[in-house]
XYZ file of N, CA, C and O in Angstrom:
436
model
N 114.746 48.838 -20.887
C 113.852 49.430 -19.907
C 114.434 49.333 -18.504
O 113.772 49.556 -17.541
N 115.682 49.006 -18.347
C 116.292 48.875 -17.032
C 116.540 50.213 -16.366
O 116.466 51.267 -16.986
N 116.833 50.150 -15.075
C 117.214 51.338 -14.317
C 118.598 51.073 -13.747
O 118.738 50.363 -12.752
N 119.619 51.603 -14.413
C 120.986 51.478 -13.913
C 121.173 52.465 -12.765
O 120.629 53.568 -12.785
N 121.940 52.065 -11.767
C 122.177 52.905 -10.596
C 123.652 53.264 -10.567
O 124.509 52.380 -10.539
N 123.939 54.574 -10.584
C 125.327 55.033 -10.574
C 125.572 55.952 -9.389
O 124.798 56.877 -9.148
N 126.650 55.695 -8.691
C 127.105 56.579 -7.631
C 128.024 57.603 -8.278
O 128.979 57.243 -8.964
N 127.697 58.883 -8.089
C 128.422 59.951 -8.758
C 129.039 60.900 -7.733
O 128.404 61.248 -6.739
N 130.273 61.316 -8.013
C 130.945 62.347 -7.224
C 130.655 63.692 -7.885
O 130.908 63.857 -9.074
N 130.140 64.625 -7.113
C 129.783 65.940 -7.633
C 130.764 66.972 -7.101
O 131.030 67.026 -5.903
N 131.304 67.757 -8.012
C 132.144 68.889 -7.618
C 131.576 70.134 -8.285
O 131.102 70.091 -9.415
N 131.639 71.224 -7.534
C 131.145 72.488 -8.068
C 131.884 73.631 -7.391
O 131.893 73.735 -6.173
N 132.479 74.460 -8.209
C 133.169 75.641 -7.683
C 132.198 76.808 -7.728
O 131.633 77.100 -8.779
N 131.999 77.445 -6.608
C 131.086 78.575 -6.556
C 129.641 78.127 -6.679
O 129.302 76.966 -6.484
N 128.774 79.053 -7.031
C 127.350 78.741 -7.078
C 126.815 78.573 -8.497
O 125.650 78.243 -8.685
N 127.640 78.773 -9.487
C 127.193 78.671 -10.865
C 126.999 77.210 -11.264
O 127.906 76.390 -11.106
N 125.820 76.868 -11.807
C 125.616 75.495 -12.270
C 126.542 75.115 -13.423
O 126.746 73.935 -13.705
N 127.138 76.098 -14.078
C 128.062 75.819 -15.181
C 129.327 75.110 -14.705
O 129.991 74.439 -15.479
N 129.666 75.289 -13.431
C 130.883 74.665 -12.908
C 130.624 73.293 -12.298
O 131.549 72.655 -11.813
N 129.381 72.841 -12.324
C 129.030 71.531 -11.761
C 129.598 70.411 -12.637
O 129.410 70.377 -13.844
N 130.314 69.501 -11.996
C 130.899 68.353 -12.680
C 130.507 67.087 -11.921
O 130.553 67.056 -10.693
N 130.146 66.060 -12.658
C 129.843 64.774 -12.038
C 130.727 63.702 -12.669
O 130.931 63.693 -13.874
N 131.255 62.860 -11.812
C 132.112 61.774 -12.266
C 131.620 60.469 -11.651
O 131.354 60.411 -10.461
N 131.498 59.425 -12.465
C 131.058 58.133 -11.917
C 132.084 57.558 -10.953
O 133.282 57.627 -11.192
N 131.566 57.009 -9.861
C 132.403 56.358 -8.856
C 132.218 54.844 -8.926
O 133.177 54.086 -8.905
N 130.967 54.418 -9.026
C 130.638 52.993 -9.052
C 129.233 52.850 -9.623
O 128.478 53.824 -9.669
N 128.865 51.640 -10.036
C 127.530 51.463 -10.599
C 127.039 50.030 -10.452
O 127.826 49.106 -10.246
N 125.735 49.892 -10.578
C 125.066 48.599 -10.663
C 124.216 48.655 -11.920
O 123.332 49.495 -12.045
N 124.526 47.782 -12.861
C 123.797 47.744 -14.132
C 122.564 46.849 -13.991
O 122.617 45.811 -13.345
N 121.494 47.266 -14.608
C 120.230 46.519 -14.556
C 120.014 45.804 -15.885
O 119.046 46.059 -16.592
N 120.941 44.882 -16.201
C 120.921 44.215 -17.507
C 119.614 43.479 -17.780
O 119.092 43.517 -18.879
N 119.091 42.797 -16.832
C 117.894 41.976 -17.043
C 116.622 42.707 -16.606
O 115.577 42.074 -16.450
N 116.702 43.999 -16.399
C 115.562 44.829 -15.983
C 114.971 44.400 -14.642
O 113.803 44.666 -14.362
N 115.752 43.745 -13.805
C 115.248 43.278 -12.509
C 114.825 44.436 -11.617
O 113.728 44.421 -11.053
N 115.701 45.416 -11.467
C 115.391 46.541 -10.580
C 114.212 47.343 -11.120
O 113.322 47.732 -10.368
N 114.175 47.572 -12.417
C 113.064 48.312 -13.018
C 111.737 47.604 -12.747
O 110.745 48.246 -12.374
N 111.705 46.300 -12.908
C 110.475 45.543 -12.664
C 110.074 45.583 -11.198
O 108.887 45.694 -10.878
N 111.065 45.517 -10.299
C 110.742 45.606 -8.872
C 110.166 46.974 -8.533
O 109.241 47.084 -7.720
N 110.682 48.018 -9.154
C 110.175 49.370 -8.915
C 108.746 49.519 -9.424
O 107.886 50.091 -8.741
N 108.489 49.009 -10.613
C 107.142 49.098 -11.193
C 106.130 48.359 -10.323
O 105.017 48.841 -10.110
N 106.512 47.206 -9.773
C 105.608 46.408 -8.937
C 105.483 46.946 -7.515
O 104.562 46.575 -6.790
N 106.382 47.809 -7.106
C 106.446 48.246 -5.714
C 105.257 49.118 -5.321
O 104.783 49.949 -6.089
N 104.821 48.938 -4.088
C 103.799 49.821 -3.520
C 104.443 50.874 -2.613
O 103.742 51.680 -2.009
N 105.756 50.862 -2.527
C 106.474 51.830 -1.698
C 106.643 53.128 -2.482
O 106.936 53.103 -3.684
N 106.470 54.275 -1.835
C 106.377 55.549 -2.563
C 107.600 55.935 -3.385
O 107.450 56.353 -4.537
N 108.782 55.803 -2.850
C 109.960 56.244 -3.593
C 110.270 55.288 -4.743
O 110.504 55.730 -5.872
N 110.272 54.007 -4.472
C 110.580 53.040 -5.531
C 109.529 53.073 -6.628
O 109.850 52.967 -7.809
N 108.273 53.242 -6.256
C 107.207 53.267 -7.249
C 107.311 54.476 -8.175
O 106.833 54.435 -9.304
N 107.956 55.545 -7.721
C 108.121 56.741 -8.560
C 109.300 56.635 -9.518
O 109.484 57.504 -10.372
N 110.099 55.597 -9.399
C 111.220 55.433 -10.320
C 110.666 55.126 -11.707
O 109.789 54.293 -11.866
N 111.196 55.823 -12.689
C 110.704 55.698 -14.055
C 111.778 55.040 -14.909
O 112.888 55.570 -15.032
N 111.469 53.899 -15.531
C 112.476 53.222 -16.343
C 112.850 53.983 -17.619
O 113.721 53.545 -18.354
N 112.213 55.112 -17.869
C 112.515 55.902 -19.069
C 113.121 57.261 -18.745
O 113.394 58.040 -19.639
N 113.309 57.557 -17.481
C 113.860 58.857 -17.078
C 114.945 58.677 -16.029
O 115.079 57.626 -15.432
N 115.661 59.754 -15.803
C 116.706 59.759 -14.784
C 116.193 60.454 -13.529
O 115.547 61.497 -13.604
N 116.495 59.866 -12.386
C 116.166 60.479 -11.099
C 117.464 60.581 -10.313
O 118.253 59.632 -10.281
N 117.682 61.729 -9.689
C 118.892 61.958 -8.910
C 118.509 62.048 -7.442
O 117.645 62.840 -7.061
N 119.165 61.222 -6.627
C 118.934 61.206 -5.193
C 120.183 61.693 -4.477
O 121.302 61.398 -4.897
N 119.980 62.419 -3.396
C 121.095 62.924 -2.592
C 121.149 62.178 -1.263
O 120.297 61.339 -0.974
N 122.115 62.535 -0.445
C 122.262 61.900 0.868
C 120.996 62.065 1.705
O 120.639 61.175 2.478
N 120.291 63.167 1.541
C 119.054 63.395 2.289
C 117.966 62.383 1.928
O 117.089 62.088 2.748
N 118.009 61.846 0.727
C 117.019 60.861 0.279
C 117.359 59.437 0.708
O 116.513 58.541 0.614
N 118.583 59.217 1.144
C 119.053 57.851 1.370
C 118.329 57.105 2.490
O 118.073 55.907 2.326
N 117.966 57.726 3.620
C 117.270 56.921 4.639
C 116.002 56.255 4.099
O 115.780 55.058 4.322
N 115.181 57.006 3.384
C 113.958 56.431 2.834
C 114.275 55.422 1.734
O 113.682 54.344 1.678
N 115.218 55.757 0.861
C 115.566 54.853 -0.231
C 116.095 53.530 0.317
O 115.665 52.449 -0.114
N 117.000 53.586 1.287
C 117.558 52.367 1.884
C 116.460 51.552 2.566
O 116.410 50.329 2.422
N 115.560 52.223 3.278
C 114.470 51.510 3.950
C 113.583 50.787 2.936
O 113.169 49.640 3.166
N 113.306 51.428 1.819
C 112.463 50.802 0.807
C 113.181 49.668 0.078
O 112.566 48.646 -0.237
N 114.465 49.822 -0.154
C 115.242 48.734 -0.762
C 115.268 47.540 0.194
O 115.079 46.387 -0.226
N 115.461 47.803 1.494
C 115.463 46.717 2.485
C 114.109 46.017 2.542
O 114.042 44.783 2.589
N 113.035 46.795 2.547
C 111.689 46.212 2.605
C 111.422 45.347 1.375
O 110.824 44.272 1.480
N 111.884 45.798 0.234
C 111.700 45.033 -0.998
C 112.538 43.766 -0.969
O 112.067 42.680 -1.339
N 113.771 43.890 -0.503
C 114.658 42.720 -0.428
C 114.070 41.646 0.496
O 114.225 40.451 0.252
N 113.361 42.070 1.531
C 112.774 41.113 2.471
C 111.626 40.305 1.866
O 111.299 39.241 2.378
N 111.012 40.811 0.797
C 109.855 40.100 0.233
C 110.128 39.409 -1.105
O 109.324 38.587 -1.524
N 111.228 39.744 -1.768
C 111.499 39.070 -3.045
C 111.978 37.645 -2.772
O 112.570 37.363 -1.735
N 111.715 36.780 -3.718
C 112.038 35.367 -3.509
C 113.242 34.890 -4.298
O 113.890 33.932 -3.900
N 113.557 35.550 -5.402
C 114.676 35.105 -6.231
C 116.008 35.634 -5.700
O 116.122 36.806 -5.344
N 117.000 34.774 -5.699
C 118.322 35.139 -5.201
C 118.939 36.276 -6.009
O 119.551 37.179 -5.459
N 118.762 36.262 -7.325
C 119.375 37.313 -8.144
C 118.725 38.669 -7.883
O 119.391 39.697 -7.971
N 117.444 38.704 -7.525
C 116.804 39.959 -7.142
C 117.394 40.475 -5.830
O 117.685 41.655 -5.689
N 117.570 39.562 -4.876
C 118.164 39.945 -3.588
C 119.587 40.490 -3.774
O 119.971 41.473 -3.153
N 120.353 39.826 -4.624
C 121.726 40.274 -4.871
C 121.749 41.656 -5.515
O 122.572 42.491 -5.164
N 120.867 41.883 -6.463
C 120.810 43.187 -7.124
C 120.441 44.273 -6.112
O 121.054 45.332 -6.077
N 119.457 44.004 -5.264
C 119.059 44.982 -4.249
C 120.172 45.218 -3.237
O 120.376 46.349 -2.796
N 120.907 44.176 -2.888
C 122.021 44.343 -1.946
C 123.111 45.216 -2.560
O 123.684 46.069 -1.875
N 123.395 45.043 -3.834
C 124.407 45.871 -4.501
C 123.947 47.333 -4.575
O 124.744 48.253 -4.363
N 122.675 47.547 -4.850
C 122.127 48.913 -4.892
C 122.163 49.533 -3.502
O 122.512 50.698 -3.337
N 121.844 48.733 -2.488
C 121.883 49.243 -1.116
C 123.299 49.663 -0.730
O 123.497 50.670 -0.055
N 124.283 48.902 -1.149
C 125.676 49.253 -0.838
C 126.036 50.613 -1.437
O 126.701 51.428 -0.784
N 125.602 50.883 -2.667
C 125.836 52.203 -3.262
C 125.110 53.287 -2.478
O 125.647 54.376 -2.257
N 123.887 52.999 -2.051
C 123.105 53.973 -1.287
C 123.773 54.286 0.056
O 123.801 55.442 0.484
N 124.325 53.284 0.699
C 125.038 53.507 1.961
C 126.245 54.409 1.747
O 126.513 55.306 2.542
N 126.983 54.161 0.674
C 128.140 55.009 0.364
C 127.693 56.443 0.085
O 128.350 57.400 0.488
N 126.575 56.592 -0.616
C 126.055 57.917 -0.928
C 125.681 58.660 0.347
O 125.950 59.853 0.480
N 125.066 57.962 1.282
C 124.626 58.622 2.517
C 125.802 59.045 3.390
O 125.701 59.995 4.158
N 126.926 58.354 3.254
C 128.076 58.629 4.108
C 129.096 59.573 3.483
O 129.947 60.106 4.177
N 129.017 59.785 2.185
C 130.047 60.557 1.504
C 129.615 61.968 1.148
O 128.492 62.184 0.705
N 130.502 62.898 1.333
C 130.227 64.283 0.957
C 130.297 64.424 -0.558
O 131.186 63.872 -1.208
N 129.341 65.135 -1.124
C 129.362 65.408 -2.548
C 128.988 64.234 -3.426
O 129.310 64.218 -4.608
N 128.308 63.243 -2.859
C 127.903 62.090 -3.651
C 126.407 62.152 -3.956
O 125.622 62.643 -3.156
N 126.041 61.646 -5.118
C 124.645 61.515 -5.519
C 124.447 60.127 -6.095
O 125.378 59.527 -6.632
N 123.221 59.647 -5.997
C 122.852 58.384 -6.615
C 121.984 58.707 -7.823
O 120.928 59.333 -7.685
N 122.453 58.337 -8.991
C 121.712 58.596 -10.237
C 121.056 57.295 -10.679
O 121.742 56.291 -10.879
N 119.749 57.320 -10.813
C 118.987 56.180 -11.301
C 118.641 56.480 -12.745
O 117.831 57.366 -13.026
N 119.286 55.769 -13.647
C 119.243 56.101 -15.071
C 118.328 55.155 -15.824
O 118.622 53.974 -15.983
N 117.218 55.700 -16.300
C 116.334 54.927 -17.163
C 116.882 54.898 -18.571
O 117.817 55.616 -18.923
N 116.294 54.061 -19.402
C 116.741 53.932 -20.792
C 116.427 55.155 -21.621
O 115.524 55.834 -21.530
């Protein structure tokens, strides 16, 4: 039931969706379902909409809100491993916001 977070490089020639290619750049695995549980418990709008059974794709335009919500969550969690997981996810989100053609894929089981 975890939500793995993958930073993906997107390339597409022309406007046809058939030419869209995505390649993994980096990832944070949610082995212990920590991120999924934080999302389910969250009262923040974007994190609360994350579904541990579906995939959600975020673009650079989504990153300001996503980063703000990850930061807000990191400020209230008490366990060190939760903080570390959120910090690793935030690092991917920062890269996504700064890089052309990058997307953040949140992959449910």
